[in-house]
Coordinates of C-alpha atoms and ligand atoms in Angstrom, one line a residue:
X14 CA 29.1 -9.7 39.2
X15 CA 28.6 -12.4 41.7
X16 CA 25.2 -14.2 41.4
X17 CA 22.4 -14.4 43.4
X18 CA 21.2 -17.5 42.7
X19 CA 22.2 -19.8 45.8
X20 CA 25.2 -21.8 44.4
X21 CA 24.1 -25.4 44.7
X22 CA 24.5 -26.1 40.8
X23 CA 28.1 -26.7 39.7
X24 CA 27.0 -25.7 36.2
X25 CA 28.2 -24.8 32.2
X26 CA 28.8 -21.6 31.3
X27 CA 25.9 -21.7 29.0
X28 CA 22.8 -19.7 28.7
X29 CA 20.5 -21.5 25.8
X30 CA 17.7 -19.0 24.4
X31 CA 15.4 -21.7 22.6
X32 CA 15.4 -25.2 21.4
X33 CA 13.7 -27.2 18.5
X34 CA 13.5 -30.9 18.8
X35 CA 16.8 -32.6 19.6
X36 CA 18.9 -29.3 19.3
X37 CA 19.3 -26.6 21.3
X38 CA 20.7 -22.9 20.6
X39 CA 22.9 -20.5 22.7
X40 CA 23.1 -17.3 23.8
X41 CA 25.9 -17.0 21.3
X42 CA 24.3 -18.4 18.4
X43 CA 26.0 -21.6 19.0
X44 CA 23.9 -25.1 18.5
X45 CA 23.8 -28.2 20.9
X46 CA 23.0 -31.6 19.8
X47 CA 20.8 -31.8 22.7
X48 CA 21.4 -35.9 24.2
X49 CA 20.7 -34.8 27.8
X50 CA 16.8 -33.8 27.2
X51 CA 17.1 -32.1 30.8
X52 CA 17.7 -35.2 32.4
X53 CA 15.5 -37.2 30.6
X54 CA 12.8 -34.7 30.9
X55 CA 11.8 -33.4 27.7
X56 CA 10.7 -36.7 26.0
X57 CA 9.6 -34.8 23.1
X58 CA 12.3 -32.6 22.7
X59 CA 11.9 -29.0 22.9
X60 CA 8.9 -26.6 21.5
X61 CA 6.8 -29.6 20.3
X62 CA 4.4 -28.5 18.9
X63 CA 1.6 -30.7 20.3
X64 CA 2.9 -29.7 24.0
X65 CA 3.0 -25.7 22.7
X66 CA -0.9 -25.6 21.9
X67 CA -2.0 -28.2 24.5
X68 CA 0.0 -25.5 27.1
X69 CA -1.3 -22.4 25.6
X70 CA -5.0 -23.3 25.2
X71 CA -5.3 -24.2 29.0
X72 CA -2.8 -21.3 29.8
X73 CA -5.9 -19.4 28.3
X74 CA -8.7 -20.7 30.2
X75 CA -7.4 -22.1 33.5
X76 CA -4.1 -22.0 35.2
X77 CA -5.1 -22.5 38.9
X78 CA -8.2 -23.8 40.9
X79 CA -6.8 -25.8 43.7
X80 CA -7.5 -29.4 45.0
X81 CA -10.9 -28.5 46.6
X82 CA -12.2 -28.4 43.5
X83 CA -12.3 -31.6 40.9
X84 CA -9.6 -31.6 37.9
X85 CA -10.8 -32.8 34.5
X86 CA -7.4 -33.2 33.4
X87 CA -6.6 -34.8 36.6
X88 CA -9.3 -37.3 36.2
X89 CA -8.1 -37.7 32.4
X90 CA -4.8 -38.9 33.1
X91 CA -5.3 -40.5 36.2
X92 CA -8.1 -43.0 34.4
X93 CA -5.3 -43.3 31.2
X94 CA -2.6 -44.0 33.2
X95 CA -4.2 -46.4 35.1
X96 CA -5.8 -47.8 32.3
X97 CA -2.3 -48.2 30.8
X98 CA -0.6 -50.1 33.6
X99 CA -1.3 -52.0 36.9
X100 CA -2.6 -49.1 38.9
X101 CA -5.8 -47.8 39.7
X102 CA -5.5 -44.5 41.6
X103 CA -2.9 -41.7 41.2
X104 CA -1.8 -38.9 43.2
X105 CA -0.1 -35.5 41.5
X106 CA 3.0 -33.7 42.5
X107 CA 5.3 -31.7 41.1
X108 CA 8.2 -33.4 41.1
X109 CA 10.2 -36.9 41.2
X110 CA 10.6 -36.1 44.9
X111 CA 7.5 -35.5 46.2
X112 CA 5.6 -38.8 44.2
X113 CA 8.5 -40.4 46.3
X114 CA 7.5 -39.1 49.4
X115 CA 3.5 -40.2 48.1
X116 CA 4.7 -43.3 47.4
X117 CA 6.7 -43.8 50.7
X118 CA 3.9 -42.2 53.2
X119 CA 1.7 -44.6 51.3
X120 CA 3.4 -47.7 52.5
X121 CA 3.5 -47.0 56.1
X122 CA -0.7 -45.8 55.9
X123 CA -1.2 -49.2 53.7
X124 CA -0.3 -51.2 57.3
X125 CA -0.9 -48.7 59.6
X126 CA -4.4 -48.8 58.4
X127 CA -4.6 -52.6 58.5
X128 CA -3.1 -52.5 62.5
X129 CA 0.5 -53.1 61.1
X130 CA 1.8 -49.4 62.3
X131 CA 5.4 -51.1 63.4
X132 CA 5.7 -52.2 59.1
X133 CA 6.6 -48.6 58.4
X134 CA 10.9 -49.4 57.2
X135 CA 11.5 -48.7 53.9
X136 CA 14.3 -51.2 52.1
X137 CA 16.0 -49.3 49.3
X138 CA 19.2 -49.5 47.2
X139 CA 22.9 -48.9 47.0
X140 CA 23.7 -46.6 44.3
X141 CA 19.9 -45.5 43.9
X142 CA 18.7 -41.5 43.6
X143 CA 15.1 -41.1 44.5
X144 CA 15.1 -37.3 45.0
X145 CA 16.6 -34.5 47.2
X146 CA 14.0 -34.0 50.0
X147 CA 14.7 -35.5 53.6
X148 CA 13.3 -38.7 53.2
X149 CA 14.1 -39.5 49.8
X150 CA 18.0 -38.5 50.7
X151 CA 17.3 -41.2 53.6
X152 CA 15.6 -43.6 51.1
X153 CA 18.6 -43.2 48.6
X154 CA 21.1 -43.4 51.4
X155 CA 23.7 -42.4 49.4
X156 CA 26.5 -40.6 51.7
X157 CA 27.7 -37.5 49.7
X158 CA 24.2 -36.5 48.9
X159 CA 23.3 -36.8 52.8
X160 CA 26.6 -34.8 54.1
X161 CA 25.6 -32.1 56.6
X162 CA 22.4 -32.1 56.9
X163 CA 21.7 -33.4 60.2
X164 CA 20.5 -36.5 61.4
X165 CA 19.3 -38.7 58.6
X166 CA 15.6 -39.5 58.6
X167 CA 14.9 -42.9 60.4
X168 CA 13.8 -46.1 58.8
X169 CA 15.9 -46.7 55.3
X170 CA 18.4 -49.0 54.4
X171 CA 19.9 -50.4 51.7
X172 CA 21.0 -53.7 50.1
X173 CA 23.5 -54.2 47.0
X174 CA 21.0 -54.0 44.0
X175 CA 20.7 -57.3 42.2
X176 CA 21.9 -59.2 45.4
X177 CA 18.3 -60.7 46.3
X178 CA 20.0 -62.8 49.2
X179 CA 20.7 -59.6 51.0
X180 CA 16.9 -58.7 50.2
X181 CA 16.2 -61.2 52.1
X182 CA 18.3 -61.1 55.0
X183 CA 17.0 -57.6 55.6
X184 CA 13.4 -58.0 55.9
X185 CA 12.1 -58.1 59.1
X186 CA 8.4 -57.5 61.0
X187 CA 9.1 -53.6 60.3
X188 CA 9.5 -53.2 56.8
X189 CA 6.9 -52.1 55.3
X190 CA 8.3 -51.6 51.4
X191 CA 11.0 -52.8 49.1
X192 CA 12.0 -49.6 46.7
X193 CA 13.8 -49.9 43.5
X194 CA 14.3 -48.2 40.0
X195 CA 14.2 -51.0 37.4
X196 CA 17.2 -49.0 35.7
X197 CA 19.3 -46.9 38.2
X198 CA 19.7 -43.7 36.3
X199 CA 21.6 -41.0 38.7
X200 CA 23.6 -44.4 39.9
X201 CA 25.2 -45.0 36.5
X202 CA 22.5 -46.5 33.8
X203 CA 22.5 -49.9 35.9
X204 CA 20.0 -51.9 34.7
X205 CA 18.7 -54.8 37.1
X206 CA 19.7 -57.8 36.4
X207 CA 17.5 -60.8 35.0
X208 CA 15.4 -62.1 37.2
X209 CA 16.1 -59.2 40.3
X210 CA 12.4 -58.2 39.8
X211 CA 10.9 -60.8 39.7
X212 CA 12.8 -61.9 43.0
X213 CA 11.8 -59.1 44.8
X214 CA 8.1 -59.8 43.7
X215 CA 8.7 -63.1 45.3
X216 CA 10.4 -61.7 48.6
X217 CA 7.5 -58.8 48.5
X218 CA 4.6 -61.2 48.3
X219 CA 5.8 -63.6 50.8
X220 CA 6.3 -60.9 53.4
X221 CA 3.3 -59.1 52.3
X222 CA 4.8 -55.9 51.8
X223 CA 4.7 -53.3 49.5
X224 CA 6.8 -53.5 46.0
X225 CA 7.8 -49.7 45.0
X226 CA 9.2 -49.1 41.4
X227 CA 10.7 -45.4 40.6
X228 CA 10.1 -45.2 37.2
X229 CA 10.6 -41.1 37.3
X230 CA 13.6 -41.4 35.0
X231 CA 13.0 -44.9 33.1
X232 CA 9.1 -44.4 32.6
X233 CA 7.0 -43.0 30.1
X234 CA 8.6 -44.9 26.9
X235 CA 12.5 -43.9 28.0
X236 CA 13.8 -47.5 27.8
X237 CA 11.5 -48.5 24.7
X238 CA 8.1 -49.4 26.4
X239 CA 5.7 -47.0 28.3
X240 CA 7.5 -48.4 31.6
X241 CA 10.9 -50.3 32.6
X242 CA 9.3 -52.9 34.3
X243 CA 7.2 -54.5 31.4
X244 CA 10.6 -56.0 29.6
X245 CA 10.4 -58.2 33.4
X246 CA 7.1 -59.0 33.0
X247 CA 6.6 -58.3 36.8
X248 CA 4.3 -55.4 38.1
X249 CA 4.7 -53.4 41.1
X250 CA 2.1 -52.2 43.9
X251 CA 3.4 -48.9 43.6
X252 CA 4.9 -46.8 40.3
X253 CA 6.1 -43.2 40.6
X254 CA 6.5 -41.3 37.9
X255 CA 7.8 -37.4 36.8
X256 CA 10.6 -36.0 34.2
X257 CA 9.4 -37.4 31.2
X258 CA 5.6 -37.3 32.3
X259 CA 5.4 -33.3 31.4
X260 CA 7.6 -33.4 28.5
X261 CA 9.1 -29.9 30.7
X262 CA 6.2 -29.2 32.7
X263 CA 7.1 -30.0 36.1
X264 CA 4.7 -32.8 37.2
X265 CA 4.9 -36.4 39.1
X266 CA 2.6 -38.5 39.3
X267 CA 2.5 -41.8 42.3
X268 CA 0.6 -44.7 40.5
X269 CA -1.0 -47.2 43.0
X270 CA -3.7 -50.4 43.3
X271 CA -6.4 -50.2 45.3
X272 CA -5.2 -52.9 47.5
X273 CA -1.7 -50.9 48.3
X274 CA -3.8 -47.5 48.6
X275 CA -6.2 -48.5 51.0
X276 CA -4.8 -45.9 53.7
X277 CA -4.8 -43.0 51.4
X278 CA -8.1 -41.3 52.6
X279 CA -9.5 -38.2 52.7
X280 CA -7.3 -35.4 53.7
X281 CA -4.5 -38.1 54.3
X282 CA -2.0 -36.4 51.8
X283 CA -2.3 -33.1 49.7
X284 CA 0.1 -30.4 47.4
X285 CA -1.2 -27.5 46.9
X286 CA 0.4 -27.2 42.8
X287 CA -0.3 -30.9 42.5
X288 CA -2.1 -32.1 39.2
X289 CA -3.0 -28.3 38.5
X290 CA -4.8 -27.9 34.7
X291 CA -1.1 -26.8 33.5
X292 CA 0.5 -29.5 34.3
X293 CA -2.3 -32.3 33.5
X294 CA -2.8 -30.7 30.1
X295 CA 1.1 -30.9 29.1
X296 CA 0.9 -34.6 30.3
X297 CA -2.2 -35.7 28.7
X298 CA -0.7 -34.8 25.2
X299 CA 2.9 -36.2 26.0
X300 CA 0.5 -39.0 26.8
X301 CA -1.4 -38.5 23.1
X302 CA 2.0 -39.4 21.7
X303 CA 4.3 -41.6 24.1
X304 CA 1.6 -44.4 24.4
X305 CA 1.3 -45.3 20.8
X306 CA 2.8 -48.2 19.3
X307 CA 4.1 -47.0 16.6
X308 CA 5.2 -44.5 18.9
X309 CA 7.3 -47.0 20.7
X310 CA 8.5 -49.4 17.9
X311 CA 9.8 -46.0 16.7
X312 CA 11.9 -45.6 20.2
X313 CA 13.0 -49.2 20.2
X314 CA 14.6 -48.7 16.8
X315 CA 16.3 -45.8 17.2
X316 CA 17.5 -47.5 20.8
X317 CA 19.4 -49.9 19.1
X318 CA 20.7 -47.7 16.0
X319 CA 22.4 -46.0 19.1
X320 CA 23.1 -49.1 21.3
X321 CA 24.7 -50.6 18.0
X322 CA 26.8 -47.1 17.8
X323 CA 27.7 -47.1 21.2
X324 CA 29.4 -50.7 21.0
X325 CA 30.8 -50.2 18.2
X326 CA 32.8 -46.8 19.8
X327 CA 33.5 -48.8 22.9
X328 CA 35.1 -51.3 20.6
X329 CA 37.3 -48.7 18.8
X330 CA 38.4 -46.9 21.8
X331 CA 39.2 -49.2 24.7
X332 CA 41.7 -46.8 26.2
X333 CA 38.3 -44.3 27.0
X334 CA 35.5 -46.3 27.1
X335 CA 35.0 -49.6 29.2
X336 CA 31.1 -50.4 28.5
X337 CA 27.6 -49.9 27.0
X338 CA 24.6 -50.2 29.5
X339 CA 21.3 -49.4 29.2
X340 CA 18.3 -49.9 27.8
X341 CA 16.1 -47.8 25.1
X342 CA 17.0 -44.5 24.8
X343 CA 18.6 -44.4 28.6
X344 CA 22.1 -45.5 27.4
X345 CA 25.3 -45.2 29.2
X346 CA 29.1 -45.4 28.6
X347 CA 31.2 -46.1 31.3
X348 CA 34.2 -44.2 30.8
X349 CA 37.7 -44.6 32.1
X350 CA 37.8 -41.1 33.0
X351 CA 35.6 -38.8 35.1
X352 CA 32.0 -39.3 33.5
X353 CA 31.8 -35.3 34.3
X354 CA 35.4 -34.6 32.6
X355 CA 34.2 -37.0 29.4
X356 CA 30.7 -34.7 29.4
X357 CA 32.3 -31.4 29.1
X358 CA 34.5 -32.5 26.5
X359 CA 31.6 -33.7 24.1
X360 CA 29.7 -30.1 25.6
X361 CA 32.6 -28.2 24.0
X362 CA 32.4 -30.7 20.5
X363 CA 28.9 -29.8 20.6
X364 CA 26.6 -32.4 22.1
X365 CA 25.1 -32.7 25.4
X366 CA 25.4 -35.9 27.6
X367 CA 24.1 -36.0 31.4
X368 CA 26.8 -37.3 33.7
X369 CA 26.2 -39.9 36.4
X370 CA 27.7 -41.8 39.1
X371 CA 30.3 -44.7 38.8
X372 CA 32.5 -42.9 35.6
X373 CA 29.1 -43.4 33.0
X374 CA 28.0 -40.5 31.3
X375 CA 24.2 -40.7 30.3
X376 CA 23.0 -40.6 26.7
X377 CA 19.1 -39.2 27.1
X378 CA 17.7 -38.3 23.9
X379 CA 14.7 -37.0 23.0
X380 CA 12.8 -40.2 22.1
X381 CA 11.6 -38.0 18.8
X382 CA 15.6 -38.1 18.0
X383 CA 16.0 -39.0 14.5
X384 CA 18.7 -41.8 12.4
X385 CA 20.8 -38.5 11.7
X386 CA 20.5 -36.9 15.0
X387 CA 22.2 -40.4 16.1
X388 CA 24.5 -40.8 13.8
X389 CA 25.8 -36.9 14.5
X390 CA 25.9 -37.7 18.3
X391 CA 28.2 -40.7 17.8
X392 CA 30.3 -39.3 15.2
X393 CA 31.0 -36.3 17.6
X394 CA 31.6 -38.9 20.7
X395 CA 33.9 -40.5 18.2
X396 CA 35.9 -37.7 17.3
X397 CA 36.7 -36.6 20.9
X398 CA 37.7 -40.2 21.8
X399 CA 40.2 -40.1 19.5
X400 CA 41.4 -37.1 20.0
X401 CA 41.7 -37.9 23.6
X402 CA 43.5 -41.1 22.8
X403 CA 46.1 -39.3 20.8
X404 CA 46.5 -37.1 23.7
X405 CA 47.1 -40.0 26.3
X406 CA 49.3 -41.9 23.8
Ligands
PLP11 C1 15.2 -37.4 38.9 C2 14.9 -38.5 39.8 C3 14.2 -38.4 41.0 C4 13.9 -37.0 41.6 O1 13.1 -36.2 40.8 P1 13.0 -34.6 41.2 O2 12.0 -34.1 40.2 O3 14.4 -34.0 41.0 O4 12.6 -34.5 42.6 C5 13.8 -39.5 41.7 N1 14.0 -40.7 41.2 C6 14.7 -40.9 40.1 C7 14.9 -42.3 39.6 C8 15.1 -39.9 39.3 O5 15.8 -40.1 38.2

């Protein structure tokens, strides 16, 4: 029977019935070494058991109040992420989106409220995703995403990331923010090169504009600290964050300073799910975990047991695999086939990789995955890379 589920997914014939850290189980009874997370989504893999009871003891209390009332968890997680990184206010969404659209509308208040209304361009990035709504299709720019769906929403453009020269050469009296993720994730694990952040601190702070990072998929601990940006040493005006915040709650969060803020008053922005006690509890305990430093030492080393792996596969199979990037656990091979081909094969072997853009398919562990969960993973990319060289040979 046909389904009734609108048809915008191309997706696997798979229907999983539970998960348990880094695996997954199917329908079928079959298991899934589980190197996708949901997009980088559950950080803690699945059913942890911290997120279970931190879920179920505000599930039995408080679901739903609304934002006319005050949010202790809100409060809580607002004051610890600040606390953690630049910021000093955040608003909650639900989603990677919508903290985009915060973070967006937030730059155009920031001058309009300090008599610059005609700063309200946003300069974004080639090959960047930042989220399926109007605007952050627009802010993305990128063409197949955009296809049919009218008129693209004014004021976004985008430079060739890592060329600061062309940074420069498009800032004008109108923009009013410079947008980047400090690892393109959708766009092929790009990571930006040494020194691009700090440039565009430069190019930000000389224009006095707005510096946006989108951290949705590289924050909370993915690329081996608690956010991207830290291995530059350079901090933003404005952080959004979501996937790995709720662990699998849906949640986003836009991080800001006072200073970049300032327009963001009273009745200036709202969601009506946004921060709700669900969603702030799940996040405060992924929080409990993700920020320790033993926590995070733990990440970095079982970022380069992989990383290691990785090279040493691209090394033994030339003919299917061109390159590692990455950082952390938000590793990529670019492949020589299509990155969606090269996924369903290791699908079918048994483990789970997230396609992306430009031929790289996405490795996106939990960052609880263990030294045998990694070894497993490579010995089953190994396995169908040789396989698939016998069959091009
Ligand atoms: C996933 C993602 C988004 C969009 O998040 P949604 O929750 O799907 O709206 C935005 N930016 C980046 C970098 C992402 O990886």
């Amino acid at each position: 029977m046909a389904s009734a589920v609108m048809p915008t997914y191309t997706r696997a014939p798979i229907v999983f019935t539970h998960g348990k850290g880094c695996e997954l189980f199917a329908r079928d009874g079959r298991r899934y070494l589980d190197f996708a997370a949901g997009i980088a989504v559950c950080a803690l893999g699945h059913a942890h058991p911290g997120l279970v009871a931190a879920l179920a003891e505000q599930a039995g209390r408080l679901w739903h109040c609304s934002n006319l009332f005050e949010i202790e968890g809100q409060e809580r997680l607002a004051a610890r992420l600040a606390e953690l990184s630049f910021g000093d206010v955040v608003f909650f969404g639900n989603s990677g989106a919508e903290a985009n659209e915060c973070a967006i509308k937030l730059a155009r208040r920031h001058h309009a409220a300090a008599g610059r209304a005609e700063r309200w361009r946003i300069l974004g990035f080639e090959g960047s995703f930042h989220g399926r709504t109007l605007a952050t299709l627009a802010a993305a720019g990128n063409p197949r995403n955009l296809q049919n769906f009218g008129p693209v929403v004014p004021g976004f453009e985008q430079a060739p990331f890592g060329d600061l020269d062309a940074v420069a050469a498009r800032l004008g009296p109108e923009t009013a923010a410079i947008l980047v993720e400090p690892i393109q994730g959708d766009g092929g694990i790009r990571v930006a090169p040494p020194g691009f952040l700090a440039g565009l601190r430069a190019l930000a702070d000389r224009a006095g504009i707005l510096l946006i990072f989108d951290e949705i998929q590289s924050g909370i601990a993915r690329s081996g600290t608690l956010f991207a940006h830290a291995h530059d040493g350079v901090a933003p005006d404005v952080m959004t964050l979501a996937k790995g915040l709720g662990g699998g709650f849906p949640v986003g969060a836009c991080v800001a300073t006072h200073h970049a803020a300032a327009g963001m008053t009273g009745g200036s922005h709202a969601s009506t799910f946004g921060g709700n006690p669900l969603a702030m509890a799940v996040a405060n305990a992924v929080l409990d975990v993700v920020a320790q430093p033993a926590f995070l030492a733990r990440v970095a080393r079982a970022a380069a047991r992989l990383g290691a792996g990785l090279d040493r596969l691209v090394a033994a199979h030339p003919g299917v695999f061109e390159a590692r990037r990455g950082r952390g656990l938000m590793a990529g091979l670019r492949c020589r086939a299509d990155s969606g081909e090269v996924a369903g094969r290791l699908r079918d072997a048994g483990l789970l990789v997230a396609p992306a853009q430009d031929r790289v398919v996405r490795f996106l562990p939990a960052l609880v995955v263990d030294d045998a969960q990694i070894d497993e993973a490579l010995a089953i990319v190994d396995a169908v890379a040789r396989r698939n060289a016998d069959r091009a040979a």
